[in-house]
Amino acid sequence: MSRLAAASLAGTAIEFYDFFVYGTAAALVLGPLFFPTFSPVAGTLAAFATFGVGFVARPLGSVLFGHLGDRRGRRPVLVLSLLLTGASTVAVGCVPSYGAIGVAAPVLLLVLRFLQGLGLGGEWGGAVLLTAEHAPPARRALWSSFPQVGPAVGFVLANGVVLALSAALSEAQFAHWGWRVPFWAAGALALAGLWLRSSLTESPRFLELDDLARVPLAEVVRHHGRLVLLTAGALAAGYAVFYAVTTWSLSYATERLGVSRTVMLTCVMAAVVVKGALTPLMALLGDRFGRRPMCLAGCAGCALWMLPMVALLATGEPLLMFLGILGALLAFITMFAVIAAYLPELYEARVRCTGATVGYNLGGVLGGALTPIVATTLAAQGGRVPWGVGLYLTGISLLSLGCFALLPETRPVPVPAVEPVTG
């Protein structure tokens, strides 16, 4: 289990590095380079729109790779999704700017972002299911949480590279070529991930199946449609909160408040490090108290913290901004630490890869794709404190709270020891 969890964590970290490095670039440099005819706000919105395309592609990737995972096994999904995401990320770093090739530049950016999302749509399901289906039931949330640590590691890697380049290069050098380096680095990371995953064995639960679903998506829609919609709505808040504090806040702080890029990246990275370190602990609580109570508590925390968070962000003070972001991410990880165990347990094994990944990635569309765009628009229309953003995030959190309330608990019930019979 340790080797499997480490390989799943590393692979997920690499794929989310690819995904997050685009979000950071979209917040900082892609607007002027690929949409120079737009105003600064409109350019940022356009860059965030290409960012959102990756989320739209993720459910399609979950259908494609979910079919593969339910028909051919979880392991092939890990290899193919990593190849696709890594290759498309490297290609983003090679796209010429608008000044060199005109409108073809943002079009290419859009296509490659779509391919990134397609690959990531399959990654989560493969990594989580392979870990969850190997794990002992009593510690399933704990072991399944290690792939959930991957996004935090990937985020820190992506932003750490950008932070180092920002400190080492001038603004002109960073805008000219420095922003491309993190994308090129994805190639080496993808090769490392493929090497790590080459020794993984197939899920024992999949190998036990003797009646594979012929068309998994059709079965999911027919028998689990309500469940998919509920899980998507339930997860929307987590996505919205995470991308508000890790993507939109970068743009807001640097453009509206005049906070330096280095300071803001440091604040966000420090909060993400704490979140990643606490993920296994929250998962242990999920094994102890159940999946649903943790999710309800996390959603409630998000709803209560969003208005204080935007007030703290608006101060422009690094320590207060860090506390605002940290509070949001702690509420987020309270629910998302157990999601890797919760979603697979909600679906039967024959359609688990498709059902769990489609629900998970539809939540990304609802919460992650639109949040940077909506938040940027709301912040531009308000005063120094973006109360509209806080209310928007609070509303999504309440929606997700309602969806979680309608989902059942799935934590395995311990089997009591059998007392010896004496006569």
XYZ file of C-alpha atoms in Angstrom:
423
model
C 0.000 0.000 0.000
C 2.854 2.433 0.735
C 4.419 1.911 -2.693
C 1.061 2.160 -4.421
C 0.078 5.303 -2.520
C 3.443 6.934 -3.278
C 3.163 6.183 -7.002
C -0.420 7.460 -7.126
C 0.523 10.627 -5.249
C 3.507 11.299 -7.506
C 1.555 10.748 -10.705
C -1.365 12.886 -9.562
C 1.053 15.625 -8.495
C 2.629 15.648 -11.949
C -0.695 15.831 -13.770
C -2.017 18.572 -11.513
C 1.267 20.447 -11.915
C 0.477 20.525 -15.627
C -3.052 21.763 -14.964
C -2.155 24.358 -12.312
C 0.779 25.896 -14.132
C -1.670 26.989 -16.810
C -3.937 28.603 -14.217
C -1.026 30.546 -12.736
C 0.107 31.689 -16.180
C -3.473 32.695 -17.046
C -3.645 34.875 -13.946
C -0.269 36.537 -14.532
C 0.799 36.744 -18.210
C -1.410 35.010 -20.794
C -3.882 37.892 -21.187
C -1.400 40.478 -22.589
C 0.483 37.879 -24.657
C -2.436 36.126 -26.338
C -5.218 38.750 -26.132
C -3.300 42.048 -26.535
C -6.172 43.903 -28.225
C -8.329 43.541 -25.098
C -8.338 45.815 -22.059
C -6.407 44.427 -19.040
C -9.593 43.135 -17.370
C -10.976 41.716 -20.626
C -7.622 40.081 -21.383
C -7.600 38.404 -17.983
C -11.190 37.243 -18.531
C -10.238 35.797 -21.931
C -7.246 33.995 -20.411
C -9.492 32.590 -17.669
C -11.948 31.488 -20.376
C -9.237 29.303 -21.933
C -8.513 28.095 -18.391
C -12.180 27.110 -18.065
C -12.068 25.061 -21.263
C -9.910 22.545 -19.414
C -12.763 21.972 -16.976
C -15.276 21.534 -19.780
C -12.996 18.863 -21.272
C -12.611 16.986 -17.992
C -16.054 15.303 -18.025
C -15.396 14.195 -21.607
C -12.081 12.774 -20.472
C -13.815 11.005 -17.616
C -16.242 9.386 -20.078
C -13.414 8.320 -22.399
C -11.023 7.078 -19.734
C -13.851 5.850 -17.496
C -14.941 3.529 -20.299
C -11.365 2.297 -20.589
C -11.086 1.844 -16.818
C -14.344 -0.120 -16.544
C -13.623 -2.247 -19.602
C -9.830 -2.740 -19.565
C -8.750 -1.911 -16.034
C -7.645 1.028 -13.905
C -3.914 0.747 -14.674
C -4.024 1.633 -18.425
C -5.886 4.823 -17.547
C -2.947 6.036 -15.455
C -0.453 5.662 -18.289
C -2.494 7.115 -21.159
C -3.860 10.080 -19.200
C -0.357 11.034 -18.039
C 0.992 10.881 -21.601
C -1.797 13.073 -22.959
C -1.596 15.702 -20.238
C 2.204 15.877 -20.306
C 2.470 16.214 -24.098
C -0.189 18.932 -24.312
C 1.417 20.896 -21.463
C 4.830 20.908 -23.134
C 3.143 22.060 -26.345
C 1.553 25.050 -24.560
C 5.042 26.281 -23.775
C 5.874 26.205 -27.488
C 2.900 28.216 -28.780
C 4.003 31.566 -30.275
C 2.293 34.683 -28.932
C -0.401 36.711 -30.693
C 2.244 39.128 -31.982
C 3.954 36.320 -33.916
C 1.084 34.338 -35.470
C -2.046 36.377 -34.773
C -5.363 34.743 -33.952
C -3.883 31.258 -34.406
C -2.095 31.719 -31.049
C -5.191 31.817 -28.793
C -6.815 29.093 -30.914
C -3.849 26.768 -30.351
C -3.896 27.665 -26.666
C -7.564 26.703 -26.514
C -7.019 23.331 -28.223
C -4.080 22.386 -26.006
C -5.930 23.411 -22.864
C -8.800 21.165 -23.987
C -6.375 18.231 -24.347
C -4.937 18.966 -20.906
C -8.404 18.755 -19.406
C -9.170 15.580 -21.344
C -6.153 13.834 -19.817
C -6.783 15.116 -16.302
C -10.394 13.944 -16.548
C -9.120 10.372 -16.587
C -6.229 10.761 -14.162
C -8.185 11.231 -10.968
C -10.377 8.159 -11.467
C -7.506 5.854 -12.345
C -5.267 6.940 -9.466
C -7.996 7.006 -6.837
C -9.655 3.725 -7.803
C -6.401 1.833 -8.014
C -5.560 2.986 -4.475
C -9.060 2.660 -3.008
C -9.647 -0.841 -4.396
C -6.343 -2.080 -2.966
C -6.905 -0.483 0.466
C -8.304 -2.287 3.529
C -11.855 -1.040 4.235
C -11.083 0.297 7.712
C -8.359 2.590 6.332
C -9.717 3.246 2.847
C -10.125 6.994 3.351
C -6.562 7.292 4.662
C -4.899 5.431 1.795
C -7.160 7.055 -0.799
C -6.212 10.486 0.498
C -2.661 10.233 -0.863
C -3.726 10.883 -4.462
C -5.620 13.859 -2.990
C -2.309 15.191 -1.632
C -1.045 15.176 -5.232
C -2.883 18.372 -6.249
C -1.248 20.264 -3.367
C 2.200 18.990 -4.380
C 1.499 19.819 -8.024
C 0.342 23.309 -7.100
C 3.427 23.992 -5.000
C 5.685 22.695 -7.784
C 3.944 24.820 -10.422
C 3.906 27.987 -8.361
C 7.376 27.346 -6.947
C 8.841 27.276 -10.447
C 6.946 30.445 -11.393
C 8.019 32.121 -8.146
C 11.691 31.248 -8.731
C 11.555 32.540 -12.286
C 9.771 35.720 -11.190
C 12.516 36.391 -8.659
C 15.366 35.603 -11.056
C 14.095 37.341 -14.201
C 13.006 40.843 -15.074
C 9.358 41.503 -15.968
C 10.316 41.681 -19.659
C 12.283 38.413 -19.560
C 9.505 36.605 -17.719
C 6.883 37.821 -20.214
C 9.096 37.023 -23.207
C 10.254 33.494 -22.401
C 10.370 32.801 -18.660
C 6.697 31.815 -18.366
C 7.317 28.991 -20.889
C 9.889 27.159 -18.732
C 7.369 25.575 -16.318
C 5.483 24.131 -19.295
C 8.627 22.644 -20.801
C 9.526 21.096 -17.440
C 6.315 19.064 -17.645
C 7.979 16.749 -20.176
C 10.625 15.566 -17.701
C 8.012 15.204 -14.955
C 5.763 13.099 -17.205
C 8.623 10.700 -17.977
C 9.337 10.362 -14.252
C 5.670 9.638 -13.605
C 5.546 6.944 -16.268
C 8.568 5.260 -14.709
C 6.941 5.322 -11.253
C 3.716 3.812 -12.554
C 5.306 1.077 -14.654
C 5.429 -1.354 -11.704
C 1.858 -0.905 -10.433
C -0.458 -3.911 -10.429
C -4.083 -3.932 -11.516
C -6.864 -3.407 -8.997
C -7.885 -6.720 -7.368
C -11.526 -5.593 -7.338
C -11.486 -5.126 -11.116
C -9.839 -8.529 -11.629
C -12.651 -10.130 -9.615
C -15.327 -8.795 -11.969
C -16.748 -11.421 -14.305
C -19.575 -9.300 -15.729
C -18.091 -6.124 -17.212
C -20.368 -3.280 -18.270
C -20.652 -3.190 -22.045
C -21.334 0.572 -22.209
C -20.518 1.952 -18.736
C -21.790 5.472 -19.437
C -25.203 4.166 -20.521
C -25.518 2.157 -17.296
C -24.464 5.142 -15.199
C -27.024 7.418 -16.854
C -29.770 4.786 -16.627
C -29.219 3.604 -13.061
C -27.153 6.301 -11.338
C -28.159 9.572 -13.037
C -29.473 11.196 -9.857
C -26.351 10.146 -7.975
C -24.078 11.714 -10.616
C -25.957 15.026 -10.436
C -25.895 15.049 -6.634
C -22.160 14.321 -6.466
C -21.447 17.006 -9.082
C -23.459 19.566 -7.120
C -21.856 18.463 -3.864
C -18.320 18.905 -5.177
C -18.958 22.258 -6.878
C -18.201 24.229 -3.700
C -14.799 22.608 -3.245
C -13.755 23.467 -6.782
C -15.119 27.011 -6.549
C -13.334 27.736 -3.279
C -10.051 26.164 -4.350
C -9.789 27.994 -7.669
C -11.007 31.259 -6.173
C -8.132 31.295 -3.698
C -5.435 29.759 -5.912
C -6.195 31.364 -9.288
C -8.556 34.339 -9.068
C -6.880 35.743 -5.930
C -3.537 35.967 -7.776
C -5.063 38.178 -10.446
C -7.089 40.227 -7.961
C -4.190 40.895 -5.595
C -1.608 41.731 -8.255
C -3.832 43.799 -10.570
C -6.318 45.465 -8.209
C -4.370 45.769 -4.952
C -0.851 46.166 -6.302
C 0.513 43.255 -4.257
C 3.711 41.884 -5.781
C 3.547 38.602 -7.643
C 6.192 37.091 -5.349
C 4.317 37.979 -2.154
C 0.995 36.655 -3.406
C 2.440 33.400 -4.725
C 4.195 32.880 -1.389
C 0.952 33.403 0.569
C -0.988 30.957 -1.577
C 1.787 28.350 -1.627
C 2.207 28.437 2.166
C -1.527 27.836 2.653
C -1.538 24.989 0.124
C 1.408 23.325 1.903
C -0.553 23.323 5.185
C -3.615 21.959 3.380
C -1.606 19.126 1.815
C 0.027 18.201 5.122
C -3.346 17.972 6.878
C -5.048 15.875 4.181
C -4.175 12.430 5.686
C -5.299 13.609 9.132
C -8.686 14.693 7.787
C -8.946 11.356 5.976
C -8.289 9.499 9.234
C -11.193 11.403 10.759
C -13.264 10.264 7.798
C -12.409 6.639 8.607
C -13.374 7.276 12.220
C -16.524 9.398 11.920
C -17.719 8.783 8.364
C -17.461 10.419 4.946
C -20.726 12.380 4.954
C -20.213 14.201 8.297
C -16.798 15.437 7.145
C -18.252 16.700 3.863
C -21.104 18.474 5.619
C -18.690 20.106 8.063
C -16.380 21.236 5.250
C -19.244 22.741 3.238
C -20.592 24.558 6.271
C -17.101 25.917 6.974
C -16.837 27.209 3.398
C -20.213 28.947 3.629
C -19.267 30.664 6.897
C -15.749 31.705 5.846
C -16.177 33.198 2.356
C -17.143 36.740 3.427
C -14.365 36.964 6.045
C -11.954 35.582 3.439
C -12.586 38.320 0.846
C -12.368 40.959 3.597
C -8.954 39.625 4.618
C -7.798 39.463 0.988
C -8.830 43.073 0.412
C -6.464 44.316 3.142
C -3.455 43.621 0.943
C -1.540 42.634 4.088
C 0.391 39.378 3.475
C -0.310 37.790 6.875
C -4.030 38.577 6.740
C -4.285 37.389 3.145
C -2.554 34.150 4.140
C -5.008 33.613 7.007
C -7.963 34.217 4.698
C -6.699 31.718 2.142
C -5.694 29.177 4.799
C -9.140 29.196 6.410
C -10.777 28.546 3.035
C -8.421 25.690 2.182
C -8.878 24.039 5.584
C -12.652 23.996 5.046
C -12.061 22.691 1.525
C -9.820 19.804 2.596
C -12.191 18.782 5.388
C -14.519 17.506 2.658
C -12.102 16.710 -0.176
C -9.789 14.555 1.960
C -12.504 11.855 2.088
C -13.888 12.284 -1.446
C -11.458 9.743 -2.908
C -13.003 7.059 -0.685
C -16.554 8.425 -0.709
C -17.203 8.606 -4.467
C -15.992 5.074 -5.352
C -18.057 3.647 -2.478
C -21.188 5.274 -3.905
C -20.959 3.332 -7.201
C -20.974 -0.389 -7.942
C -17.624 -1.761 -9.126
C -18.663 -2.517 -12.736
C -19.302 1.190 -13.496
C -17.244 2.761 -10.727
C -14.554 4.322 -12.895
C -17.098 6.052 -15.134
C -19.583 7.039 -12.426
C -17.086 8.404 -9.902
C -14.995 10.327 -12.453
C -17.960 11.805 -14.328
C -19.507 13.069 -11.075
C -16.150 14.391 -9.869
C -15.369 16.260 -13.090
C -18.873 17.629 -13.603
C -18.397 19.232 -10.211
C -15.278 20.836 -11.684
C -17.330 22.361 -14.502
C -19.925 23.736 -12.079
C -17.461 25.081 -9.545
C -14.050 25.475 -11.168
C -14.614 26.524 -14.786
C -16.696 29.629 -14.142
C -15.397 30.800 -10.775
C -12.312 32.784 -11.952
C -14.421 34.439 -14.687
C -17.373 35.255 -12.418
C -15.117 36.379 -9.575
C -13.071 38.664 -11.860
C -16.266 40.232 -13.207
C -17.796 40.733 -9.751
C -14.562 42.144 -8.316
C -14.268 44.637 -11.191
C -17.767 45.978 -10.504
C -17.409 46.415 -6.758
C -15.264 48.489 -4.434
C -12.007 47.517 -2.790
C -13.648 44.630 -0.882
C -15.179 42.180 -3.407
C -18.268 41.298 -1.377
C -19.970 39.977 -4.499
C -17.297 37.280 -4.797
C -17.855 36.263 -1.175
C -21.623 36.029 -1.671
C -21.168 34.008 -4.863
C -18.910 31.496 -3.108
C -21.236 31.342 -0.112
C -24.161 30.523 -2.408
C -22.278 27.682 -4.090
C -21.261 26.319 -0.682
C -24.882 26.243 0.459
C -25.901 24.466 -2.752
C -23.251 21.815 -2.155
C -24.281 21.481 1.482
C -27.793 20.598 0.329
C -26.486 18.008 -2.137
C -24.290 16.348 0.490
C -27.291 16.206 2.822
C -29.114 14.080 0.235
C -26.243 11.592 -0.195
C -25.965 8.442 1.960
C -23.128 7.473 4.294
C -20.827 4.774 2.865
C -18.209 4.144 5.565
C -17.781 0.360 5.906
C -19.261 -0.946 9.151
C -16.709 -2.985 11.133
C -17.620 -6.653 11.356
C -17.909 -7.641 15.044
C -15.750 -10.470 16.277
C -17.538 -13.804 16.537
C -17.704 -15.109 20.077
C -16.620 -18.738 20.399
C -19.485 -21.114 21.077
C -19.155 -23.062 24.295
C -21.412 -25.923 25.236
